[in-house]
Amino acid sequence: MKQKHNKTLGLVLKRTHFFESLAVYLLVFFAFAFIIYRREAVFETYGAALWYCFELVTTVGFGELVAVTRIGRLLSILLSVYSIGMIAIITSTVVTYHQVKIKSQEDTIALFMDKLERLPELSHEELADISERIRRLRS
């Protein structure tokens, strides 16, 4: 059962291009941090600029570090908006995963119910399959 969920998750991640989106986001994040580091005198190290970007994205910002140049402020705005979009992508990926999982379960239940409705017509193998499924559900 766990393999089926992993397969479904893998399919959803692939279909939504989640890893590609995440890779581009991280590239933009680190590039913007570097540009901000180079343009803002406030940030003495690249690590400080990265921390600023992290605070900006997570809205943890305490206000002790702020961008003061136009380019720094512009990049801060763009990174904030882009981060909101990335959060939407993550949320939609989770929702899609659960929708696919529920649809798969509904299809399985519908097929099972169809077989139960045609019980007298089923072959010995199909009856054995139904019996095995019921045993697995009980355990």
PDB file of C-alpha atoms in Angstrom:
ATOM      1  CA  MET A   1       0.000   0.000   0.000  1.00  0.00           C
ATOM      2  CA  LYS A   2       2.863   2.393   0.862  1.00  0.00           C
ATOM      3  CA  GLN A   3       4.431   1.746  -2.553  1.00  0.00           C
ATOM      4  CA  LYS A   4       1.164   2.784  -4.207  1.00  0.00           C
ATOM      5  CA  HIS A   5       1.173   6.077  -2.272  1.00  0.00           C
ATOM      6  CA  ASN A   6       4.836   6.672  -3.145  1.00  0.00           C
ATOM      7  CA  LYS A   7       4.055   5.988  -6.810  1.00  0.00           C
ATOM      8  CA  THR A   8       1.113   8.416  -6.669  1.00  0.00           C
ATOM      9  CA  LEU A   9       3.248  11.060  -4.983  1.00  0.00           C
ATOM     10  CA  GLY A  10       5.987  10.603  -7.576  1.00  0.00           C
ATOM     11  CA  LEU A  11       3.442  10.950 -10.387  1.00  0.00           C
ATOM     12  CA  VAL A  12       1.987  14.138  -8.896  1.00  0.00           C
ATOM     13  CA  LEU A  13       5.426  15.665  -8.307  1.00  0.00           C
ATOM     14  CA  LYS A  14       6.379  14.893 -11.894  1.00  0.00           C
ATOM     15  CA  ARG A  15       3.082  16.126 -13.363  1.00  0.00           C
ATOM     16  CA  THR A  16       3.220  19.417 -11.460  1.00  0.00           C
ATOM     17  CA  HIS A  17       6.941  19.949 -12.256  1.00  0.00           C
ATOM     18  CA  PHE A  18       7.453  20.475  -8.536  1.00  0.00           C
ATOM     19  CA  PHE A  19      11.203  19.821  -8.450  1.00  0.00           C
ATOM     20  CA  GLU A  20      11.860  22.032 -11.460  1.00  0.00           C
ATOM     21  CA  SER A  21       9.865  24.834  -9.827  1.00  0.00           C
ATOM     22  CA  LEU A  22      11.739  24.371  -6.571  1.00  0.00           C
ATOM     23  CA  ALA A  23      15.120  24.376  -8.338  1.00  0.00           C
ATOM     24  CA  VAL A  24      14.332  27.606 -10.198  1.00  0.00           C
ATOM     25  CA  TYR A  25      13.052  29.167  -6.982  1.00  0.00           C
ATOM     26  CA  LEU A  26      16.242  28.285  -5.101  1.00  0.00           C
ATOM     27  CA  LEU A  27      18.351  29.602  -7.965  1.00  0.00           C
ATOM     28  CA  VAL A  28      16.471  32.916  -7.904  1.00  0.00           C
ATOM     29  CA  PHE A  29      16.665  33.046  -4.101  1.00  0.00           C
ATOM     30  CA  PHE A  30      20.451  32.611  -4.006  1.00  0.00           C
ATOM     31  CA  ALA A  31      21.004  34.917  -7.004  1.00  0.00           C
ATOM     32  CA  PHE A  32      18.906  37.680  -5.468  1.00  0.00           C
ATOM     33  CA  ALA A  33      20.731  37.272  -2.171  1.00  0.00           C
ATOM     34  CA  PHE A  34      24.031  37.641  -4.013  1.00  0.00           C
ATOM     35  CA  ILE A  35      22.919  40.761  -5.880  1.00  0.00           C
ATOM     36  CA  ILE A  36      21.570  42.266  -2.665  1.00  0.00           C
ATOM     37  CA  TYR A  37      24.861  41.438  -0.918  1.00  0.00           C
ATOM     38  CA  ARG A  38      26.841  43.185  -3.666  1.00  0.00           C
ATOM     39  CA  ARG A  39      24.601  46.269  -3.829  1.00  0.00           C
ATOM     40  CA  GLU A  40      23.667  46.856  -0.192  1.00  0.00           C
ATOM     41  CA  ALA A  41      26.351  48.175   2.155  1.00  0.00           C
ATOM     42  CA  VAL A  42      24.285  46.969   5.123  1.00  0.00           C
ATOM     43  CA  PHE A  43      25.142  43.322   4.445  1.00  0.00           C
ATOM     44  CA  GLU A  44      28.800  42.692   5.222  1.00  0.00           C
ATOM     45  CA  THR A  45      28.706  39.025   4.174  1.00  0.00           C
ATOM     46  CA  TYR A  46      26.822  36.881   1.691  1.00  0.00           C
ATOM     47  CA  GLY A  47      25.509  34.922   4.683  1.00  0.00           C
ATOM     48  CA  ALA A  48      23.960  38.097   6.091  1.00  0.00           C
ATOM     49  CA  ALA A  49      22.236  38.731   2.737  1.00  0.00           C
ATOM     50  CA  LEU A  50      20.989  35.142   2.696  1.00  0.00           C
ATOM     51  CA  TRP A  51      19.626  35.565   6.207  1.00  0.00           C
ATOM     52  CA  TYR A  52      17.894  38.778   5.153  1.00  0.00           C
ATOM     53  CA  CYS A  53      16.271  36.975   2.203  1.00  0.00           C
ATOM     54  CA  PHE A  54      15.193  34.134   4.480  1.00  0.00           C
ATOM     55  CA  GLU A  55      13.640  36.612   6.922  1.00  0.00           C
ATOM     56  CA  LEU A  56      11.963  38.365   4.022  1.00  0.00           C
ATOM     57  CA  VAL A  57      10.489  35.180   2.564  1.00  0.00           C
ATOM     58  CA  THR A  58       9.308  33.727   5.864  1.00  0.00           C
ATOM     59  CA  THR A  59       8.100  37.099   7.144  1.00  0.00           C
ATOM     60  CA  VAL A  60      10.171  36.554  10.255  1.00  0.00           C
ATOM     61  CA  GLY A  61      11.991  39.814   9.581  1.00  0.00           C
ATOM     62  CA  PHE A  62      12.836  41.634  12.754  1.00  0.00           C
ATOM     63  CA  GLY A  63      13.599  44.907  10.996  1.00  0.00           C
ATOM     64  CA  GLU A  64      17.244  45.168  11.987  1.00  0.00           C
ATOM     65  CA  LEU A  65      18.291  44.422   8.396  1.00  0.00           C
ATOM     66  CA  VAL A  66      16.618  46.302   5.572  1.00  0.00           C
ATOM     67  CA  ALA A  67      17.420  47.025   1.969  1.00  0.00           C
ATOM     68  CA  VAL A  68      18.013  50.721   1.339  1.00  0.00           C
ATOM     69  CA  THR A  69      18.930  50.932  -2.357  1.00  0.00           C
ATOM     70  CA  ARG A  70      16.375  50.866  -5.144  1.00  0.00           C
ATOM     71  CA  ILE A  71      17.694  47.606  -6.555  1.00  0.00           C
ATOM     72  CA  GLY A  72      17.723  46.029  -3.093  1.00  0.00           C
ATOM     73  CA  ARG A  73      14.149  47.077  -2.448  1.00  0.00           C
ATOM     74  CA  LEU A  74      13.011  45.991  -5.916  1.00  0.00           C
ATOM     75  CA  LEU A  75      14.624  42.572  -5.514  1.00  0.00           C
ATOM     76  CA  SER A  76      13.071  42.281  -2.052  1.00  0.00           C
ATOM     77  CA  ILE A  77       9.630  42.928  -3.512  1.00  0.00           C
ATOM     78  CA  LEU A  78      10.163  40.485  -6.382  1.00  0.00           C
ATOM     79  CA  LEU A  79      11.457  37.794  -4.043  1.00  0.00           C
ATOM     80  CA  SER A  80       8.465  38.268  -1.735  1.00  0.00           C
ATOM     81  CA  VAL A  81       5.957  37.976  -4.581  1.00  0.00           C
ATOM     82  CA  TYR A  82       7.795  35.016  -6.101  1.00  0.00           C
ATOM     83  CA  SER A  83       7.850  33.297  -2.699  1.00  0.00           C
ATOM     84  CA  ILE A  84       4.103  33.703  -2.343  1.00  0.00           C
ATOM     85  CA  GLY A  85       3.746  32.002  -5.724  1.00  0.00           C
ATOM     86  CA  MET A  86       6.029  29.180  -4.608  1.00  0.00           C
ATOM     87  CA  ILE A  87       3.906  28.625  -1.517  1.00  0.00           C
ATOM     88  CA  ALA A  88       0.878  28.372  -3.833  1.00  0.00           C
ATOM     89  CA  ILE A  89       2.709  25.757  -5.927  1.00  0.00           C
ATOM     90  CA  ILE A  90       3.510  23.693  -2.836  1.00  0.00           C
ATOM     91  CA  THR A  91      -0.095  23.940  -1.655  1.00  0.00           C
ATOM     92  CA  SER A  92      -1.497  22.956  -5.043  1.00  0.00           C
ATOM     93  CA  THR A  93       0.870  19.981  -5.237  1.00  0.00           C
ATOM     94  CA  VAL A  94      -0.391  18.686  -1.880  1.00  0.00           C
ATOM     95  CA  VAL A  95      -4.014  19.181  -2.961  1.00  0.00           C
ATOM     96  CA  THR A  96      -3.390  17.424  -6.290  1.00  0.00           C
ATOM     97  CA  TYR A  97      -1.791  14.481  -4.498  1.00  0.00           C
ATOM     98  CA  HIS A  98      -4.807  14.038  -2.263  1.00  0.00           C
ATOM     99  CA  GLN A  99      -7.229  14.419  -5.175  1.00  0.00           C
ATOM    100  CA  VAL A 100      -5.425  11.706  -7.147  1.00  0.00           C
ATOM    101  CA  LYS A 101      -5.370   9.446  -4.089  1.00  0.00           C
ATOM    102  CA  ILE A 102      -9.097   9.916  -3.427  1.00  0.00           C
ATOM    103  CA  LYS A 103      -9.971   9.393  -7.114  1.00  0.00           C
ATOM    104  CA  SER A 104      -7.980   6.154  -7.125  1.00  0.00           C
ATOM    105  CA  GLN A 105      -9.803   4.938  -4.011  1.00  0.00           C
ATOM    106  CA  GLU A 106     -13.178   5.892  -5.487  1.00  0.00           C
ATOM    107  CA  ASP A 107     -12.385   3.978  -8.694  1.00  0.00           C
ATOM    108  CA  THR A 108     -11.340   0.912  -6.704  1.00  0.00           C
ATOM    109  CA  ILE A 109     -14.480   1.048  -4.550  1.00  0.00           C
ATOM    110  CA  ALA A 110     -16.687   1.486  -7.641  1.00  0.00           C
ATOM    111  CA  LEU A 111     -15.098  -1.540  -9.312  1.00  0.00           C
ATOM    112  CA  PHE A 112     -15.467  -3.573  -6.121  1.00  0.00           C
ATOM    113  CA  MET A 113     -19.137  -2.599  -5.752  1.00  0.00           C
ATOM    114  CA  ASP A 114     -19.771  -3.463  -9.400  1.00  0.00           C
ATOM    115  CA  LYS A 115     -18.369  -6.936  -8.805  1.00  0.00           C
ATOM    116  CA  LEU A 116     -20.499  -7.371  -5.692  1.00  0.00           C
ATOM    117  CA  GLU A 117     -23.619  -6.468  -7.673  1.00  0.00           C
ATOM    118  CA  ARG A 118     -22.801  -9.192 -10.227  1.00  0.00           C
ATOM    119  CA  LEU A 119     -21.894 -11.843  -7.646  1.00  0.00           C
ATOM    120  CA  PRO A 120     -23.721 -14.778  -9.285  1.00  0.00           C
ATOM    121  CA  GLU A 121     -21.985 -14.076 -12.612  1.00  0.00           C
ATOM    122  CA  LEU A 122     -18.408 -13.979 -11.238  1.00  0.00           C
ATOM    123  CA  SER A 123     -15.860 -16.693 -11.906  1.00  0.00           C
ATOM    124  CA  HIS A 124     -14.201 -18.685  -9.131  1.00  0.00           C
ATOM    125  CA  GLU A 125     -11.021 -16.545  -9.485  1.00  0.00           C
ATOM    126  CA  GLU A 126     -12.956 -13.281  -9.179  1.00  0.00           C
ATOM    127  CA  LEU A 127     -14.750 -14.565  -6.066  1.00  0.00           C
ATOM    128  CA  ALA A 128     -11.410 -15.605  -4.562  1.00  0.00           C
ATOM    129  CA  ASP A 129     -10.042 -12.114  -5.333  1.00  0.00           C
ATOM    130  CA  ILE A 130     -12.976 -10.446  -3.565  1.00  0.00           C
ATOM    131  CA  SER A 131     -12.590 -12.763  -0.597  1.00  0.00           C
ATOM    132  CA  GLU A 132      -8.873 -11.948  -0.344  1.00  0.00           C
ATOM    133  CA  ARG A 133      -9.534  -8.193  -0.499  1.00  0.00           C
ATOM    134  CA  ILE A 134     -12.069  -8.445   2.307  1.00  0.00           C
ATOM    135  CA  ARG A 135      -9.551 -10.400   4.433  1.00  0.00           C
ATOM    136  CA  ARG A 136      -6.927  -7.702   3.846  1.00  0.00           C
ATOM    137  CA  LEU A 137      -9.377  -4.946   4.796  1.00  0.00           C
ATOM    138  CA  ARG A 138     -10.195  -6.682   8.084  1.00  0.00           C
ATOM    139  CA  SER A 139      -6.567  -7.142   9.102  1.00  0.00           C
TER     140      SER A 139
END
